[in-house]
Coordinates of C-alpha atoms in Angstrom, one line a residue:
M23 CA 37.9 8.9 44.2
A24 CA 35.6 11.7 43.3
L25 CA 37.3 12.0 39.9
T26 CA 37.0 8.3 39.3
I27 CA 33.3 8.4 40.0
S28 CA 33.0 11.4 37.7
Y29 CA 34.6 9.5 34.9
I30 CA 32.2 6.6 35.4
I31 CA 29.2 8.9 35.4
I32 CA 30.4 10.7 32.2
A33 CA 31.1 7.4 30.5
I34 CA 27.5 6.0 31.1
Y35 CA 26.0 9.4 30.3
S36 CA 27.9 9.6 27.0
I37 CA 27.1 6.1 25.9
A38 CA 23.4 6.7 26.6
L39 CA 23.5 10.0 24.7
L40 CA 25.1 8.3 21.7
L41 CA 22.5 5.5 21.6
I42 CA 19.7 8.1 21.6
F43 CA 21.5 9.9 18.8
F44 CA 21.8 6.7 16.7
Y45 CA 18.1 6.0 17.4
S46 CA 17.2 9.5 16.1
L47 CA 19.3 9.0 13.0
A48 CA 17.4 5.8 12.3
Q49 CA 14.1 7.7 12.7
L50 CA 15.4 10.3 10.3
N51 CA 16.2 7.6 7.7
L52 CA 12.7 6.3 8.2
L53 CA 11.3 9.8 7.5
V54 CA 13.2 9.9 4.2
N55 CA 11.8 6.5 3.3
Y56 CA 8.3 7.6 4.3
L57 CA 8.4 10.8 2.2
S58 CA 9.7 8.9 -0.9
Q59 CA 7.1 6.2 -0.5
K60 CA 4.3 8.8 -0.4
R61 CA 5.3 10.0 -3.8
K62 CA 5.1 6.6 -5.4
N63 CA 2.1 5.1 -7.2
Q64 CA 1.5 1.7 -5.6
T65 CA 0.4 -1.2 -7.8
A66 CA -0.1 -4.7 -6.5
P67 CA -1.9 -7.9 -7.6
K68 CA -5.3 -8.2 -5.9
F69 CA -8.0 -10.7 -5.6
N70 CA -11.1 -9.9 -7.7
L71 CA -13.9 -10.3 -5.1
L72 CA -16.5 -10.0 -7.8
D73 CA -15.4 -13.4 -9.0
P74 CA -16.7 -16.0 -6.6
K75 CA -13.8 -18.3 -7.5
E76 CA -11.3 -15.7 -6.1
I77 CA -13.1 -15.0 -2.8
P78 CA -10.9 -16.7 -0.1
Y79 CA -12.2 -18.2 3.1
V80 CA -11.5 -15.9 6.1
T81 CA -11.6 -16.6 9.8
I82 CA -12.0 -13.6 12.2
Q83 CA -10.5 -14.2 15.6
L84 CA -11.6 -12.1 18.6
P85 CA -9.4 -12.8 21.6
V86 CA -11.2 -11.5 24.7
Y87 CA -10.7 -11.6 28.5
N88 CA -13.2 -10.0 30.9
E89 CA -14.4 -7.3 28.5
E90 CA -17.9 -6.6 30.0
Y91 CA -17.9 -3.0 28.9
V92 CA -17.1 -3.5 25.2
M93 CA -18.3 -7.0 24.3
E94 CA -21.7 -6.0 23.0
R95 CA -20.2 -3.2 20.9
L96 CA -17.6 -5.5 19.5
L97 CA -20.0 -8.3 18.5
E98 CA -22.5 -5.8 17.0
N99 CA -19.8 -4.2 14.9
I100 CA -18.2 -7.4 13.7
A101 CA -21.6 -8.7 12.6
K102 CA -21.7 -5.8 10.1
I103 CA -18.6 -7.0 8.2
E104 CA -19.6 -7.3 4.5
Y105 CA -18.3 -10.6 3.2
P106 CA -20.0 -13.7 1.8
K107 CA -21.4 -15.7 4.8
S108 CA -20.3 -18.9 3.1
K109 CA -16.7 -17.8 3.2
L110 CA -16.6 -16.2 6.7
E111 CA -16.1 -17.7 10.1
I112 CA -15.9 -15.8 13.4
Q113 CA -14.2 -17.2 16.5
V114 CA -14.8 -15.5 19.9
L115 CA -11.8 -16.7 21.8
D116 CA -13.2 -16.1 25.3
D117 CA -10.9 -16.7 28.3
S118 CA -13.1 -14.6 30.6
T119 CA -13.7 -15.5 34.2
D120 CA -16.5 -13.0 35.0
E121 CA -20.2 -12.6 34.3
S122 CA -19.5 -11.3 30.8
V123 CA -19.3 -14.9 29.7
A124 CA -23.0 -15.5 29.9
V125 CA -23.9 -12.2 28.2
T126 CA -21.4 -13.0 25.4
A127 CA -22.8 -16.5 25.0
Q128 CA -26.4 -15.1 24.7
R129 CA -25.4 -12.5 22.1
I130 CA -23.4 -15.1 20.0
F131 CA -26.5 -17.3 20.1
E132 CA -28.6 -14.5 18.7
L133 CA -26.1 -13.8 15.9
Q134 CA -26.0 -17.5 15.1
E135 CA -29.8 -17.4 14.6
T136 CA -29.2 -14.8 11.8
G137 CA -27.1 -17.4 9.9
L138 CA -23.7 -16.0 10.9
D139 CA -21.0 -18.6 11.4
I140 CA -19.8 -17.4 14.8
Q141 CA -18.4 -19.7 17.5
H142 CA -17.9 -19.1 21.3
I143 CA -14.6 -20.9 22.1
R144 CA -13.7 -21.3 25.7
R145 CA -10.5 -22.8 27.4
T146 CA -10.2 -24.5 30.7
D147 CA -7.0 -22.5 31.5
R148 CA -5.2 -19.4 30.1
T149 CA -1.9 -21.1 29.1
G150 CA 0.0 -18.7 26.9
F151 CA -2.6 -16.0 27.5
K152 CA -3.5 -14.2 24.2
A153 CA -1.0 -16.2 22.2
G154 CA -2.4 -19.4 23.6
A155 CA -6.0 -18.4 22.8
L156 CA -5.0 -17.6 19.2
K157 CA -3.2 -20.9 18.8
E158 CA -6.1 -22.8 20.2
G159 CA -8.5 -21.2 17.8
L160 CA -6.1 -21.7 14.8
K161 CA -6.3 -25.5 15.3
I162 CA -10.0 -25.5 14.1
A163 CA -10.0 -22.4 12.0
K164 CA -11.6 -23.0 8.6
G165 CA -10.1 -19.9 6.9
E166 CA -7.0 -19.7 4.9
F167 CA -6.6 -16.1 6.2
I168 CA -6.9 -15.1 9.8
A169 CA -8.1 -11.6 10.8
I170 CA -7.6 -10.6 14.4
F171 CA -9.2 -7.8 16.4
D172 CA -8.9 -6.9 20.1
A173 CA -12.1 -6.1 22.0
D174 CA -11.9 -2.3 21.6
F175 CA -11.4 -2.3 17.8
M176 CA -14.2 -1.3 15.4
P177 CA -13.3 -2.2 11.8
S178 CA -15.5 -0.7 9.1
S179 CA -18.0 -3.0 7.3
D180 CA -15.8 -3.1 4.2
W181 CA -12.6 -3.8 6.1
L182 CA -12.1 -7.3 4.7
K183 CA -12.7 -6.1 1.2
K184 CA -9.9 -3.6 1.6
T185 CA -7.4 -6.0 3.1
V186 CA -7.8 -9.6 2.0
I187 CA -7.4 -8.7 -1.7
Y188 CA -3.6 -8.2 -1.3
F189 CA -3.0 -11.9 -0.6
K190 CA -3.2 -12.5 -4.3
D191 CA 0.5 -12.0 -4.0
T192 CA 1.5 -15.4 -2.6
E193 CA 4.6 -14.0 -0.9
I194 CA 2.6 -11.8 1.4
G195 CA 2.0 -13.3 4.8
V196 CA 0.5 -10.3 6.7
V197 CA -1.6 -7.3 5.9
Q198 CA -1.6 -4.7 8.7
T199 CA -3.8 -1.6 8.9
R200 CA -3.3 1.7 10.7
W201 CA -4.9 2.2 14.1
G202 CA -7.4 5.1 14.5
H203 CA -8.5 6.5 17.8
L204 CA -12.1 6.7 18.9
N205 CA -11.4 9.0 21.9
R206 CA -8.3 10.9 20.7
D207 CA -9.5 14.2 22.2
Y208 CA -10.8 12.9 25.5
S209 CA -7.9 14.2 27.6
T210 CA -4.3 15.2 27.6
L211 CA -3.4 11.5 28.3
T212 CA -5.3 10.2 25.2
K213 CA -4.0 13.0 23.0
I214 CA -0.3 12.1 23.7
Q215 CA -1.0 8.4 23.3
A216 CA -2.6 9.1 19.9
F217 CA 0.3 11.3 19.0
A218 CA 2.9 8.5 19.8
L219 CA 0.8 5.8 18.0
D220 CA 0.3 8.0 14.9
A221 CA 4.1 8.3 14.7
H222 CA 4.5 4.6 14.8
F223 CA 1.7 3.9 12.3
T224 CA 3.0 6.4 9.8
L225 CA 6.7 7.2 10.0
E226 CA 7.9 3.8 11.4
Q227 CA 5.5 1.3 9.7
V228 CA 5.6 3.0 6.3
G229 CA 9.3 4.0 6.5
R230 CA 10.3 0.4 7.2
N231 CA 7.9 -1.3 4.9
A232 CA 8.8 1.0 2.0
K233 CA 12.3 -0.4 1.8
G234 CA 11.5 -4.0 2.7
H235 CA 12.7 -3.7 6.3
F236 CA 11.0 -5.7 9.0
I237 CA 7.8 -4.3 10.4
N238 CA 5.4 -5.9 12.9
F239 CA 1.9 -7.1 13.0
N240 CA 0.5 -4.9 15.8
G241 CA -1.5 -7.7 17.6
T242 CA -4.8 -6.5 16.1
A243 CA -6.4 -4.8 13.1
G244 CA -4.4 -7.0 10.7
I245 CA -4.8 -10.3 8.8
W246 CA -2.5 -13.3 8.5
R247 CA -2.1 -16.0 5.9
K248 CA -2.7 -19.2 8.0
E249 CA 0.2 -20.9 6.2
T250 CA 2.6 -18.1 7.4
I251 CA 1.7 -18.5 11.0
L252 CA 2.3 -22.3 10.8
D253 CA 5.5 -21.9 8.8
A254 CA 6.9 -19.4 11.3
G255 CA 6.3 -21.8 14.2
N256 CA 2.9 -20.7 15.3
W257 CA 2.0 -18.4 18.2
E258 CA 4.3 -18.6 21.3
G259 CA 3.5 -17.2 24.7
D260 CA 7.1 -16.8 26.0
T261 CA 7.1 -13.0 25.5
L262 CA 4.5 -10.3 26.4
T263 CA 4.4 -9.2 22.8
E264 CA 3.6 -12.3 20.9
D265 CA 2.7 -10.2 17.8
L266 CA 6.3 -8.8 17.5
D267 CA 7.8 -12.3 18.1
L268 CA 5.8 -14.0 15.4
S269 CA 6.3 -11.1 13.0
Y270 CA 10.1 -11.4 13.1
R271 CA 10.0 -15.2 12.9
A272 CA 7.8 -15.0 9.8
Q273 CA 10.0 -12.3 8.1
L274 CA 13.1 -14.2 8.8
K275 CA 11.5 -17.0 6.8
N276 CA 11.1 -14.5 3.8
W277 CA 7.4 -13.8 4.2
K278 CA 6.5 -10.3 3.1
F279 CA 4.3 -7.9 5.1
K280 CA 2.0 -5.4 3.5
Y281 CA 1.2 -2.2 5.5
L282 CA -1.9 -0.1 4.5
E283 CA -1.6 3.4 5.9
D284 CA -4.9 4.4 4.1
V285 CA -7.0 1.8 5.9
E286 CA -7.8 3.0 9.4
T287 CA -9.2 0.7 12.1
P288 CA -10.5 2.8 15.0
A289 CA -9.9 1.7 18.6
E290 CA -10.2 3.0 22.2
L291 CA -7.2 4.6 24.0
P292 CA -6.8 4.1 27.7
V293 CA -8.4 7.0 29.5
V294 CA -6.9 6.5 32.9
I295 CA -3.2 6.4 33.7
S296 CA -3.2 3.0 35.5
A297 CA -4.5 1.4 32.2
A298 CA -1.9 3.3 30.2
R299 CA 0.7 2.1 32.7
S300 CA -0.2 -1.6 32.3
Q301 CA -0.2 -1.2 28.5
Q302 CA 3.1 0.6 28.4
F303 CA 4.7 -2.0 30.8
R304 CA 3.6 -4.9 28.6
W305 CA 4.7 -3.3 25.3
N306 CA 8.1 -2.2 26.6
K307 CA 8.9 -5.4 28.5
G308 CA 7.7 -7.4 25.5
G309 CA 10.0 -5.4 23.3
A310 CA 13.0 -6.1 25.5
E311 CA 12.0 -9.8 25.7
N312 CA 11.9 -10.0 21.9
F313 CA 15.3 -8.3 21.6
R314 CA 16.7 -10.9 23.9
K315 CA 15.0 -13.7 22.0
T316 CA 15.4 -12.6 18.4
V317 CA 18.3 -10.1 17.9
W318 CA 21.0 -12.7 17.2
S319 CA 18.7 -14.4 14.6
V320 CA 18.4 -11.0 12.9
I321 CA 22.2 -10.2 13.0
S322 CA 23.2 -13.7 11.8
A323 CA 20.6 -14.1 9.1
K324 CA 22.1 -14.7 5.6
N325 CA 18.9 -13.7 3.7
I326 CA 18.6 -10.1 4.7
P327 CA 20.8 -7.0 3.8
F328 CA 22.8 -5.0 6.3
K329 CA 20.4 -2.0 6.3
T330 CA 17.4 -4.3 7.2
K331 CA 19.5 -5.8 10.0
F332 CA 20.3 -2.3 11.3
H333 CA 16.7 -1.2 11.3
G334 CA 15.6 -4.6 12.7
V335 CA 18.0 -4.2 15.7
M336 CA 16.9 -0.6 16.2
H337 CA 13.3 -1.7 16.1
L338 CA 13.9 -4.4 18.7
L339 CA 15.7 -1.8 20.8
N340 CA 12.8 0.7 20.6
S341 CA 11.7 0.2 24.2
S342 CA 15.2 0.1 25.5
M343 CA 15.5 3.8 24.5
F344 CA 13.5 4.6 27.6
L345 CA 16.3 3.2 29.7
C346 CA 18.8 5.4 27.9
V347 CA 16.6 8.4 28.3
F348 CA 16.2 7.6 32.0
L349 CA 19.9 7.3 32.5
V350 CA 20.6 10.6 30.8
A351 CA 18.0 12.2 33.0
L352 CA 19.2 10.7 36.2
L353 CA 22.8 11.5 35.6
S354 CA 22.2 15.0 34.2
I355 CA 22.3 16.6 37.7
P356 CA 25.6 14.9 38.8
A357 CA 26.9 15.8 35.3
L358 CA 26.0 19.4 35.9
Y359 CA 28.0 19.5 39.1
I360 CA 30.9 17.6 37.6
K361 CA 31.1 20.2 34.7
N362 CA 31.3 23.0 37.2
T363 CA 33.8 21.3 39.5
F364 CA 36.3 19.7 37.1
G365 CA 37.1 22.3 34.5
H366 CA 39.2 20.0 32.4
L367 CA 36.2 17.8 31.7
D368 CA 34.1 20.7 30.3
W369 CA 34.7 19.6 26.7
V370 CA 32.9 16.3 27.3
F371 CA 29.6 18.1 27.8
S372 CA 29.6 19.1 24.2
L373 CA 28.1 15.6 23.8
L374 CA 25.0 17.1 25.3
N375 CA 24.4 18.8 21.9
L376 CA 23.7 15.3 20.6
F377 CA 20.6 15.2 22.8
V378 CA 19.5 18.6 21.4
V379 CA 20.1 17.4 17.9
S380 CA 18.2 14.2 18.6
T381 CA 15.2 16.2 19.9
I382 CA 15.2 18.4 16.8
I383 CA 15.3 15.4 14.5
L384 CA 12.4 13.8 16.4
F385 CA 10.5 17.2 16.3
I386 CA 10.9 17.2 12.5
C387 CA 10.0 13.6 12.0
Y388 CA 6.9 13.8 14.2
W389 CA 5.7 16.9 12.4
F390 CA 5.4 15.1 9.1
T391 CA 3.5 12.2 10.8
Y392 CA 1.3 14.7 12.6
K393 CA 0.3 16.6 9.5
S394 CA -0.3 13.4 7.5
V395 CA -3.1 12.6 10.1
Q396 CA -4.2 16.0 11.3
G397 CA -3.5 18.2 8.3
S398 CA -1.1 21.1 8.0
S399 CA -1.8 24.8 8.8
F400 CA -0.2 27.6 10.8
D401 CA -2.6 27.0 13.7
G402 CA -2.1 23.3 13.4
F403 CA 1.7 23.8 13.6
I404 CA 1.3 25.8 16.8
D405 CA -0.9 23.0 18.2
Y406 CA 1.7 20.6 17.2
I407 CA 4.5 22.4 19.1
K408 CA 2.4 22.4 22.2
L409 CA 1.5 18.7 21.8
F410 CA 5.1 17.7 21.0
F411 CA 6.5 19.2 24.2
T412 CA 3.6 17.9 26.2
F413 CA 4.3 14.4 24.8
F414 CA 8.0 14.8 25.3
S415 CA 7.5 15.8 29.0
V416 CA 5.1 13.0 29.8
A417 CA 7.3 10.4 28.0
L418 CA 10.1 11.5 30.3
G419 CA 7.7 11.1 33.2
F420 CA 7.1 7.5 32.1
S421 CA 10.8 6.8 31.7
L422 CA 11.2 5.2 35.2
H423 CA 8.2 2.9 34.8
N424 CA 9.1 1.9 31.3
S425 CA 12.8 1.4 32.2
L426 CA 11.9 -1.1 34.9
A427 CA 9.8 -3.0 32.3
V428 CA 12.7 -3.0 29.9
L429 CA 15.1 -4.2 32.6
E430 CA 12.7 -7.1 33.5
G431 CA 12.6 -8.0 29.8
H432 CA 16.3 -8.0 29.3
M433 CA 16.9 -10.0 32.5
G434 CA 14.3 -12.7 31.5
K435 CA 12.0 -12.2 34.4
R436 CA 8.6 -13.8 33.5
S437 CA 5.3 -12.1 34.4
E438 CA 1.7 -12.5 33.6
F439 CA 0.0 -10.9 30.6
V440 CA -2.0 -8.0 32.2
R441 CA -4.8 -6.9 29.9
T442 CA -5.5 -3.2 29.4
P443 CA -8.9 -2.3 30.9
K444 CA -11.5 -1.1 28.3
F445 CA -14.0 1.6 29.1
N446 CA -16.4 2.2 26.2
I447 CA -16.4 5.9 27.0
N448 CA -17.9 8.0 24.2
N449 CA -17.8 11.6 25.6
L450 CA -16.3 13.7 28.3
T451 CA -19.3 13.6 30.6
E452 CA -18.9 9.8 31.1
S453 CA -16.9 8.6 34.1
W454 CA -14.4 5.7 34.2
K455 CA -14.3 5.5 38.0
G456 CA -16.9 2.7 38.2
N457 CA -14.9 0.4 36.0
K458 CA -14.4 -2.8 38.0
Y459 CA -11.3 -3.9 36.1
L460 CA -9.2 -0.9 37.2
A461 CA -6.3 -1.6 39.5
K462 CA -7.1 -0.5 43.0
K463 CA -3.6 -0.6 44.5
L464 CA -1.1 2.3 44.2
S465 CA 1.9 1.5 42.1
P466 CA 5.0 1.2 44.3
N467 CA 6.8 3.2 41.5
M468 CA 4.8 6.2 42.5
I469 CA 7.0 6.8 45.5
L470 CA 10.1 6.9 43.3
E471 CA 8.3 9.1 40.8
F472 CA 7.4 11.6 43.5
A473 CA 11.1 11.5 44.6
L474 CA 12.2 12.1 41.0
M475 CA 9.8 15.0 40.7
L476 CA 11.6 16.6 43.7
Y477 CA 15.0 15.6 42.4
F478 CA 14.5 17.4 39.1
L479 CA 13.0 20.4 41.0
F480 CA 16.4 20.4 42.7
G481 CA 18.1 20.2 39.3
M482 CA 16.2 23.4 38.3
Y483 CA 17.3 25.1 41.5
S484 CA 20.9 24.0 40.9
A485 CA 21.1 26.2 37.8
V486 CA 20.9 29.3 39.9
P487 CA 24.0 28.9 42.3
L488 CA 26.0 27.3 39.5
N489 CA 24.9 30.0 37.0
D490 CA 24.6 27.3 34.4
F491 CA 21.1 27.1 32.8
G492 CA 22.0 24.8 29.9
L493 CA 20.1 21.9 31.4
F494 CA 17.3 24.0 32.9
P495 CA 14.7 23.3 30.1
F496 CA 15.4 19.6 30.3
H497 CA 15.0 19.5 34.1
F498 CA 11.8 21.6 33.8
M499 CA 10.3 19.0 31.4
L500 CA 11.4 16.2 33.6
F501 CA 9.8 17.9 36.6
L502 CA 6.5 18.4 34.7
G503 CA 6.5 14.9 33.3
F504 CA 7.0 13.2 36.7
S505 CA 4.5 15.5 38.3
F506 CA 1.9 14.6 35.6
V507 CA 2.5 10.9 36.0
F508 CA 2.6 11.0 39.8
F509 CA -0.5 13.2 40.4
K510 CA -2.5 11.5 37.6
S511 CA -1.7 8.1 39.2
L512 CA -2.7 9.4 42.6
T513 CA -6.1 10.9 41.5
A514 CA -6.9 7.9 39.3
R515 CA -7.9 6.0 42.4
A516 CA -9.8 8.8 44.0

């Protein structure tokens, strides 16, 4: 019986390791694409905005929900957009239920007095959440192009001039820009979030876009051709990541996406772990929901090549990698004892080298993305090493939370769209603790995260009597990661 259970554990452990390895190979291929794209001189047809006949009509949509702390900053910034007023409309899609509604209405009235075409659009219910609000606004939008910004984003005044010009190419349905980070250096939590997002917005977006593989509109800081939205079936609220859903439906209809790495749109990162939790849960569950909804359409599509299908499937499986990582982590301690109990199974554990190779591949890939944003130097490389292993440890600490989100997504369990609280914190002396939108309840996952912290401490101890220290660094990072997530979650409500 013990041997049978050991075989089952080894089988699950090996499959998870192989999936992680294939994911890392996909990332390595994206790195090759990224580096080759950086060497190319890009040319594309562009609108001449100096010719009044070529200036297209644009609608800016601002979907908001209970954003008291950032609404004034958002509206002040968006009013600075440089674009002919006769060709610009702004829709504030306000589903708020708190006192921010009155303040927003007053500020919009003041902007209307300056001649700005800005409308305060309210709904009687939140059907479809953000997707529903965008769809409602689209019904009356005047623009042929639709720019979208979340409440914490601060586009530069010339943002439209840098983006809308690419729609001269009638095959382009979306132009997406790179996210910047207003508060990157606020804390360890914001640094690792920025690190992960930078990898997505350089390595992944450029690497896929360079070879014509599917990328995604990131929900904000991008601009759609209205015709593309309608042709792809419009916004749908049946997943928590409506942006990924519509992106794939549009590209399956042969619309091209244009990614602009050089155009940065700054935004605020969550400064408290409960906010990061809600964001991570939504993104990872939404990714799994979209895999469930879209993967067969990608695999069976006749109009896309095999390599694009492969990267599309791996893209849709991105969030599911957390489940693989969590399984490898959870089974690593039983695997350690199996290795030292059943000698004839020792050869199986050479598969563990795949995890080491995967880590090295990711280390190399993320270095190129890090230096493209932060610059390269010897001191910078040392900082990168520290940040990479901090990021890796905390990502491991989030693996339980994110795995539960992924499982819910794959099982089709529906849940409400939970917004990420915004803070408008500009420096380290400002406190987030008075933010009324923060979750006050302790996450039930914290009990399990505390137990896992102790579990991996036991894994570290196990290396001593077994005299087998091969997994000790892995268990040490897991212990640090779960400790970070648990204690940050605990003190976030102090």
